[in-house]
Structure formats: structure tokens, C-alpha cells
GROMACS .gro file of C-alpha atoms in nm:
model
  285
    1MET     CA    1   1.130  -0.491  -2.480
    2PRO     CA    2   1.286  -0.189  -2.660
    3VAL     CA    3   1.638  -0.101  -2.560
    4ALA     CA    4   1.847   0.204  -2.644
    5THR     CA    5   2.212   0.252  -2.563
    6GLU     CA    6   2.416   0.562  -2.499
    7PRO     CA    7   2.637   0.709  -2.776
    8PRO     CA    8   3.004   0.601  -2.791
    9GLY     CA    9   3.183   0.704  -2.476
   10LYS     CA   10   2.869   0.660  -2.269
   11ALA     CA   11   2.791   0.300  -2.358
   12ALA     CA   12   2.802   0.199  -1.994
   13ARG     CA   13   2.440   0.306  -1.947
   14GLN     CA   14   2.142   0.149  -2.123
   15TRP     CA   15   1.781   0.260  -2.154
   16THR     CA   16   1.486   0.022  -2.139
   17PHE     CA   17   1.114   0.089  -2.172
   18ARG     CA   18   0.982  -0.046  -1.843
   19HIS     CA   19   0.623   0.071  -1.791
   20PRO     CA   20   0.354   0.088  -2.065
   21LEU     CA   21   0.112   0.382  -2.060
   22VAL     CA   22  -0.182   0.187  -1.912
   23ILE     CA   23   0.027   0.071  -1.616
   24ARG     CA   24   0.165   0.421  -1.554
   25VAL     CA   25  -0.179   0.583  -1.560
   26ALA     CA   26  -0.329   0.308  -1.341
   27HIS     CA   27  -0.044   0.347  -1.092
   28TRP     CA   28  -0.100   0.721  -1.041
   29ILE     CA   29  -0.478   0.680  -1.022
   30ASN     CA   30  -0.418   0.419  -0.751
   31VAL     CA   31  -0.198   0.664  -0.561
   32VAL     CA   32  -0.479   0.921  -0.552
   33CYS     CA   33  -0.749   0.664  -0.473
   34LEU     CA   34  -0.557   0.500  -0.191
   35ALA     CA   35  -0.470   0.837  -0.034
   36VAL     CA   36  -0.835   0.948  -0.034
   37LEU     CA   37  -0.955   0.606   0.084
   38LEU     CA   38  -0.710   0.610   0.373
   39MET     CA   39  -0.791   0.963   0.487
   40SER     CA   40  -1.168   0.923   0.453
   41GLY     CA   41  -1.148   0.579   0.614
   42LEU     CA   42  -0.977   0.727   0.920
   43GLN     CA   43  -1.257   0.987   0.933
   44ILE     CA   44  -1.508   0.700   0.942
   45PHE     CA   45  -1.305   0.515   1.206
   46ASN     CA   46  -1.301   0.829   1.424
   47ALA     CA   47  -1.680   0.806   1.456
   48HIS     CA   48  -1.634   0.487   1.659
   49PRO     CA   49  -1.262   0.439   1.732
   50ALA     CA   50  -1.269   0.080   1.854
   51LEU     CA   51  -1.241  -0.267   1.703
   52TYR     CA   52  -1.406  -0.592   1.811
   53TRP     CA   53  -1.427  -0.953   1.701
   54GLY     CA   54  -1.751  -1.128   1.611
   55SER     CA   55  -2.087  -0.991   1.504
   56LYS     CA   56  -2.147  -0.748   1.793
   57SER     CA   57  -1.961  -0.463   1.963
   58THR     CA   58  -1.840  -0.574   2.305
   59PHE     CA   59  -1.792  -0.222   2.438
   60ASP     CA   60  -1.629  -0.327   2.767
   61SER     CA   61  -1.357  -0.536   2.603
   62PRO     CA   62  -1.250  -0.404   2.261
   63ALA     CA   63  -0.961  -0.566   2.078
   64LEU     CA   64  -0.831  -0.214   2.010
   65ALA     CA   65  -0.951   0.131   2.110
   66ILE     CA   66  -0.809   0.478   2.050
   67THR     CA   67  -0.955   0.725   2.294
   68ASP     CA   68  -0.873   0.981   2.563
   69ASP     CA   69  -0.890   0.983   2.941
   70GLN     CA   70  -0.748   1.177   3.234
   71THR     CA   71  -0.431   1.132   3.432
   72ASP     CA   72  -0.428   1.126   3.813
   73SER     CA   73  -0.364   1.500   3.808
   74GLY     CA   74  -0.673   1.563   3.596
   75ALA     CA   75  -0.489   1.637   3.267
   76SER     CA   76  -0.627   1.493   2.944
   77ARG     CA   77  -0.422   1.243   2.749
   78GLY     CA   78  -0.455   1.028   2.438
   79VAL     CA   79  -0.464   0.653   2.492
   80VAL     CA   80  -0.439   0.346   2.270
   81GLN     CA   81  -0.577   0.031   2.429
   82ILE     CA   82  -0.475  -0.306   2.285
   83GLY     CA   83  -0.637  -0.590   2.473
   84GLY     CA   84  -0.578  -0.517   2.839
   85ARG     CA   85  -0.279  -0.285   2.788
   86THR     CA   86  -0.285   0.090   2.741
   87PHE     CA   87  -0.029   0.325   2.586
   88ASP     CA   88  -0.004   0.703   2.618
   89THR     CA   89  -0.025   0.849   2.267
   90THR     CA   90  -0.102   1.213   2.348
   91GLY     CA   91  -0.037   1.446   2.055
   92TRP     CA   92  -0.091   1.203   1.772
   93LEU     CA   93  -0.356   0.942   1.864
   94GLY     CA   94  -0.654   0.991   2.093
   95LEU     CA   95  -0.578   1.354   2.177
   96SER     CA   96  -0.427   1.598   1.927
   97THR     CA   97  -0.433   1.966   1.838
   98TYR     CA   98  -0.694   2.105   1.599
   99ARG     CA   99  -0.707   2.478   1.523
  100GLY     CA  100  -0.488   2.554   1.822
  101GLU     CA  101  -0.692   2.356   2.075
  102SER     CA  102  -0.673   2.002   2.211
  103ALA     CA  103  -0.924   1.776   2.039
  104ALA     CA  104  -1.031   1.429   2.151
  105ARG     CA  105  -1.026   1.222   1.832
  106ALA     CA  106  -0.865   0.893   1.741
  107PHE     CA  107  -0.666   1.014   1.441
  108PRO     CA  108  -0.557   1.379   1.411
  109ALA     CA  109  -0.725   1.625   1.173
  110TRP     CA  110  -0.430   1.653   0.932
  111ILE     CA  111  -0.469   1.290   0.820
  112THR     CA  112  -0.849   1.269   0.790
  113LEU     CA  113  -1.081   1.377   0.508
  114PRO     CA  114  -1.244   1.612   0.582
  115ALA     CA  115  -1.032   1.757   0.861
  116SER     CA  116  -1.335   1.840   1.076
  117GLN     CA  117  -1.541   1.564   1.238
  118ASN     CA  118  -1.791   1.487   0.962
  119LEU     CA  119  -1.887   1.122   0.921
  120ALA     CA  120  -2.135   1.175   0.635
  121THR     CA  121  -1.884   1.359   0.416
  122GLY     CA  122  -1.614   1.106   0.498
  123ARG     CA  123  -1.841   0.822   0.386
  124ARG     CA  124  -1.919   0.999   0.057
  125TRP     CA  125  -1.550   1.045  -0.022
  126HIS     CA  126  -1.480   0.685   0.077
  127PHE     CA  127  -1.750   0.524  -0.136
  128LEU     CA  128  -1.680   0.744  -0.440
  129PHE     CA  129  -1.309   0.664  -0.449
  130ALA     CA  130  -1.370   0.299  -0.358
  131TRP     CA  131  -1.557   0.259  -0.686
  132ALA     CA  132  -1.289   0.454  -0.874
  133PHE     CA  133  -1.028   0.223  -0.722
  134VAL     CA  134  -1.222  -0.091  -0.820
  135ILE     CA  135  -1.280   0.024  -1.179
  136ASN     CA  136  -0.916   0.125  -1.218
  137GLY     CA  137  -0.807  -0.209  -1.073
  138LEU     CA  138  -1.027  -0.402  -1.316
  139ILE     CA  139  -0.881  -0.213  -1.613
  140TYR     CA  140  -0.528  -0.284  -1.487
  141LEU     CA  141  -0.614  -0.650  -1.429
  142LEU     CA  142  -0.769  -0.704  -1.772
  143TYR     CA  143  -0.481  -0.526  -1.944
  144GLY     CA  144  -0.223  -0.712  -1.737
  145ILE     CA  145  -0.372  -1.052  -1.816
  146GLY     CA  146  -0.427  -0.976  -2.185
  147SER     CA  147  -0.079  -0.834  -2.242
  148GLY     CA  148   0.105  -1.080  -2.020
  149GLN     CA  149   0.238  -0.791  -1.810
  150LEU     CA  150   0.072  -0.919  -1.491
  151ARG     CA  151   0.242  -1.258  -1.506
  152ARG     CA  152   0.582  -1.104  -1.582
  153ARG     CA  153   0.549  -0.855  -1.298
  154ILE     CA  154   0.419  -1.070  -1.012
  155VAL     CA  155   0.513  -1.434  -1.085
  156PRO     CA  156   0.875  -1.515  -0.989
  157ASP     CA  157   1.090  -1.712  -1.232
  158GLY     CA  158   1.245  -2.040  -1.123
  159ASP     CA  159   1.597  -1.899  -1.094
  160GLN     CA  160   1.466  -1.613  -0.879
  161ILE     CA  161   1.302  -1.856  -0.635
  162ARG     CA  162   1.630  -2.047  -0.605
  163HIS     CA  163   1.814  -1.725  -0.516
  164PHE     CA  164   1.552  -1.604  -0.269
  165GLY     CA  165   1.794  -1.598   0.026
  166ALA     CA  166   2.054  -1.408  -0.172
  167SER     CA  167   1.793  -1.150  -0.271
  168ILE     CA  168   1.704  -1.090   0.094
  169ARG     CA  169   2.071  -1.043   0.179
  170GLU     CA  170   2.120  -0.798  -0.108
  171HIS     CA  171   1.819  -0.593   0.003
  172LEU     CA  172   1.944  -0.578   0.360
  173LEU     CA  173   2.278  -0.452   0.229
  174LEU     CA  174   2.095  -0.208  -0.006
  175ARG     CA  175   2.249  -0.370  -0.311
  176PHE     CA  176   2.010  -0.358  -0.605
  177PRO     CA  177   2.018  -0.549  -0.936
  178LYS     CA  178   2.225  -0.413  -1.225
  179GLY     CA  179   2.281  -0.516  -1.583
  180GLU     CA  180   2.042  -0.770  -1.737
  181GLU     CA  181   1.893  -0.860  -1.398
  182ALA     CA  182   1.762  -0.503  -1.360
  183ARG     CA  183   1.530  -0.554  -1.658
  184ARG     CA  184   1.284  -0.750  -1.443
  185TYR     CA  185   1.144  -0.715  -1.093
  186ASN     CA  186   1.338  -0.914  -0.833
  187VAL     CA  187   1.186  -1.204  -0.640
  188LEU     CA  188   1.100  -0.998  -0.329
  189GLN     CA  189   0.919  -0.740  -0.541
  190LYS     CA  190   0.724  -1.006  -0.726
  191LEU     CA  191   0.625  -1.201  -0.413
  192THR     CA  192   0.522  -0.880  -0.237
  193TYR     CA  193   0.309  -0.768  -0.532
  194LEU     CA  194   0.162  -1.119  -0.547
  195VAL     CA  195   0.049  -1.096  -0.183
  196VAL     CA  196  -0.087  -0.744  -0.236
  197VAL     CA  197  -0.279  -0.832  -0.555
  198LEU     CA  198  -0.408  -1.175  -0.451
  199VAL     CA  199  -0.457  -1.133  -0.074
  200LEU     CA  200  -0.460  -0.779   0.065
  201LEU     CA  201  -0.660  -0.599  -0.204
  202PRO     CA  202  -0.931  -0.869  -0.228
  203LEU     CA  203  -0.956  -0.875   0.153
  204MET     CA  204  -0.991  -0.497   0.165
  205LEU     CA  205  -1.259  -0.505  -0.105
  206LEU     CA  206  -1.462  -0.795   0.037
  207THR     CA  207  -1.457  -0.673   0.397
  208GLY     CA  208  -1.552  -0.324   0.281
  209LEU     CA  209  -1.843  -0.461   0.076
  210GLY     CA  210  -1.948  -0.678   0.368
  211MET     CA  211  -1.986  -0.373   0.592
  212SER     CA  212  -2.211  -0.198   0.339
  213PRO     CA  213  -2.575  -0.242   0.451
  214GLY     CA  214  -2.701  -0.268   0.092
  215VAL     CA  215  -2.445  -0.528  -0.015
  216ASN     CA  216  -2.482  -0.714   0.314
  217ALA     CA  217  -2.859  -0.736   0.266
  218ALA     CA  218  -2.817  -0.880  -0.085
  219PHE     CA  219  -2.523  -1.107  -0.004
  220PRO     CA  220  -2.531  -1.188   0.371
  221PHE     CA  221  -2.284  -1.474   0.327
  222ILE     CA  222  -1.998  -1.224   0.290
  223LEU     CA  223  -2.011  -1.137   0.661
  224ASP     CA  224  -2.052  -1.503   0.752
  225VAL     CA  225  -1.720  -1.576   0.580
  226PHE     CA  226  -1.543  -1.325   0.808
  227GLY     CA  227  -1.731  -1.417   1.127
  228GLY     CA  228  -1.957  -1.113   1.157
  229ARG     CA  229  -1.965  -0.739   1.090
  230GLN     CA  230  -1.719  -0.645   1.365
  231SER     CA  231  -1.471  -0.912   1.253
  232ALA     CA  232  -1.496  -0.778   0.897
  233ARG     CA  233  -1.431  -0.424   1.025
  234THR     CA  234  -1.127  -0.541   1.222
  235ILE     CA  235  -0.986  -0.736   0.925
  236HIS     CA  236  -1.047  -0.431   0.705
  237PHE     CA  237  -0.851  -0.213   0.950
  238ILE     CA  238  -0.562  -0.462   0.972
  239THR     CA  239  -0.550  -0.501   0.593
  240VAL     CA  240  -0.536  -0.126   0.541
  241ASN     CA  241  -0.248  -0.098   0.788
  242LEU     CA  242  -0.058  -0.372   0.603
  243LEU     CA  243  -0.113  -0.184   0.277
  244VAL     CA  244   0.015   0.136   0.440
  245LEU     CA  245   0.323  -0.056   0.556
  246PHE     CA  246   0.371  -0.184   0.201
  247VAL     CA  247   0.350   0.170   0.063
  248ILE     CA  248   0.601   0.302   0.318
  249VAL     CA  249   0.855   0.028   0.238
  250HIS     CA  250   0.787   0.071  -0.136
  251VAL     CA  251   0.855   0.446  -0.122
  252LEU     CA  252   1.171   0.399   0.085
  253LEU     CA  253   1.306   0.145  -0.164
  254VAL     CA  254   1.220   0.376  -0.454
  255ILE     CA  255   1.427   0.647  -0.285
  256VAL     CA  256   1.731   0.439  -0.192
  257SER     CA  257   1.746   0.250  -0.524
  258GLY     CA  258   1.737   0.567  -0.733
  259LEU     CA  259   1.456   0.819  -0.686
  260TRP     CA  260   1.497   1.007  -1.015
  261ASN     CA  261   1.539   0.693  -1.224
  262ASN     CA  262   1.236   0.522  -1.067
  263MET     CA  263   1.015   0.830  -1.088
  264ARG     CA  264   1.111   0.893  -1.450
  265SER     CA  265   1.023   0.534  -1.540
  266MET     CA  266   0.678   0.567  -1.382
  267VAL     CA  267   0.615   0.900  -1.558
  268THR     CA  268   0.771   0.843  -1.903
  269GLY     CA  269   0.818   0.464  -1.903
  270TRP     CA  270   1.195   0.483  -1.963
  271TYR     CA  271   1.441   0.341  -1.713
  272THR     CA  272   1.822   0.349  -1.717
  273ILE     CA  273   2.022   0.040  -1.631
  274GLU     CA  274   2.368   0.051  -1.478
  275PRO     CA  275   2.614  -0.213  -1.600
  276ASP     CA  276   2.690  -0.513  -1.384
  277LYS     CA  277   3.067  -0.470  -1.353
  278HIS     CA  278   3.109  -0.809  -1.185
  279ALA     CA  279   2.933  -0.986  -1.473
  280GLU     CA  280   3.141  -0.795  -1.728
  281THR     CA  281   3.464  -0.884  -1.546
  282GLY     CA  282   3.365  -1.251  -1.536
  283ALA     CA  283   3.275  -1.251  -1.907
  284SER     CA  284   3.608  -1.089  -2.003
  285ARG     CA  285   3.793  -1.366  -1.827
   0.00000   0.00000   0.00000
């Protein structure tokens, strides 16, 4: 991995080339694809804002429903129902404002694509960017396997596994690797990416394919694996929420560990490494 150091007087900081071009391009394509998939997916969900388990919709007892009803005084409110419990979510789920008026819809207009209630357009956006996401993912996967980048980025080294507890403690204290250790992803990053690449993304893809009438007709066993169409839809919804949680945590860590440095590395490939003063002190002794 190429390394450049600062001129004399600034030798404390080192530069390393962290992200090859293919990985950088694939990353930003994924950002666009996932944003469109999420927003169009919520548009699709709004057409029937309830989840069930099994092969049929049990309308009287959904596992989750986002809807609206009326209070005792006759006022409208947004409601999220999980099992037998209900939660008032007026203003953001179930009942929100659209063009200055209250609108009964599961997810608000600002987070759906398109903003208006339009299932057909939402499905077109969703399917188009689903294929873009799959093709981009295949290119990333083939490049990652061929170049060895995938193994280095998602498979933890033995010493990292042994220091798993210490890595958790350092993250909780917002202490991030410096010096030589900063040249590789830490064990929590690698294990998280491993789960995303090997579990969440395949689940999202397979459950999505299983809900497609054409794919389901050709390969009916896909739905059988998940226990029916409604189970596949529920797993798809849960998987997407876990991916959203991953993105939120990922962005927060990018910010707190050095926004400019991390963004520059994902745009240009170059990343600066701060010296590990403790390691240097120990070596000098």
C-alpha cells in the first residue's frame, strides 16, 4: 500500500492510499441506489401499510400496522400498531402534513419517492434502482475477490479477534485507531461489513425477488424458504430497517472519527494517519 510522509517538521502525519477507484465509485453508486430504493420502497409500503407472517394477509391481526384513527374527541391521529399495542405517532407516521394539509399515510411525503401517493411510479423507481444496485454489487464483489480487497476489508485478523472486547471499549469511549493500526479496518468494522455483505444484502435481495410475481412464478421455492409471501415482505422490511440503522451508525462514526479525512479518502482515495503517541513512547523506551 503506497505511503507518503509529510516534509521535515510535519513528519508526524502520514498519508496512505486507502480506497481504489473501483471501490470509491461503487460506494457512491450504492449511496444513490440505497437512497432511491428506500424512498421508493416506503412509497410501495404506503399502498398497504401493514405486515403479516405467513402466506396470507391476516387483516384483523397484523404484526405491524401504520395507520390513522380518531381520538375520543373526534380528532385524527397517526397510530403505529405492533402486535396488540398502539402508539400515537401523529406528525411523522400514520398522519402527517402534505402541502399544508393533514394526510393519512404511513410514511410522510418528504421521505417517499414520488412524494405524492403513486404506487406505479414508486414500483418503477424501485425496480430500476434494484437492478442498478445488483449490477454495481456484482462488479464490487468480483473486483473485491479478484484483488483481495474484499478479504482484507471484511475478514478480521486473528489479533483483532483476540482484542474484540478492547475494540468495543475504545468505540464506546470514541477512541479510534492511530498509527499502523489505522491502516486497516478495525474488528467491529470488519464484522459489521461481514454481516451486511453476507446476511443483510442477500436477505434483502432474495426476499425482494420472492415478492416479484414473475420471479415467484419461475422460482416458487424462494417464497417457501421464507414461509410465504407475507413473511418475505416482513423480513424484507426488517432487513431494510437494519440496513438503515447500519447507515446511521456508519455516518455518525464517520463524523466523530474525522469527517474531512474520511470523506477525502472516499473521494480521492488518500487518508491521513495520526501517529500513535503511546506506541512511539513505548518504542523509545
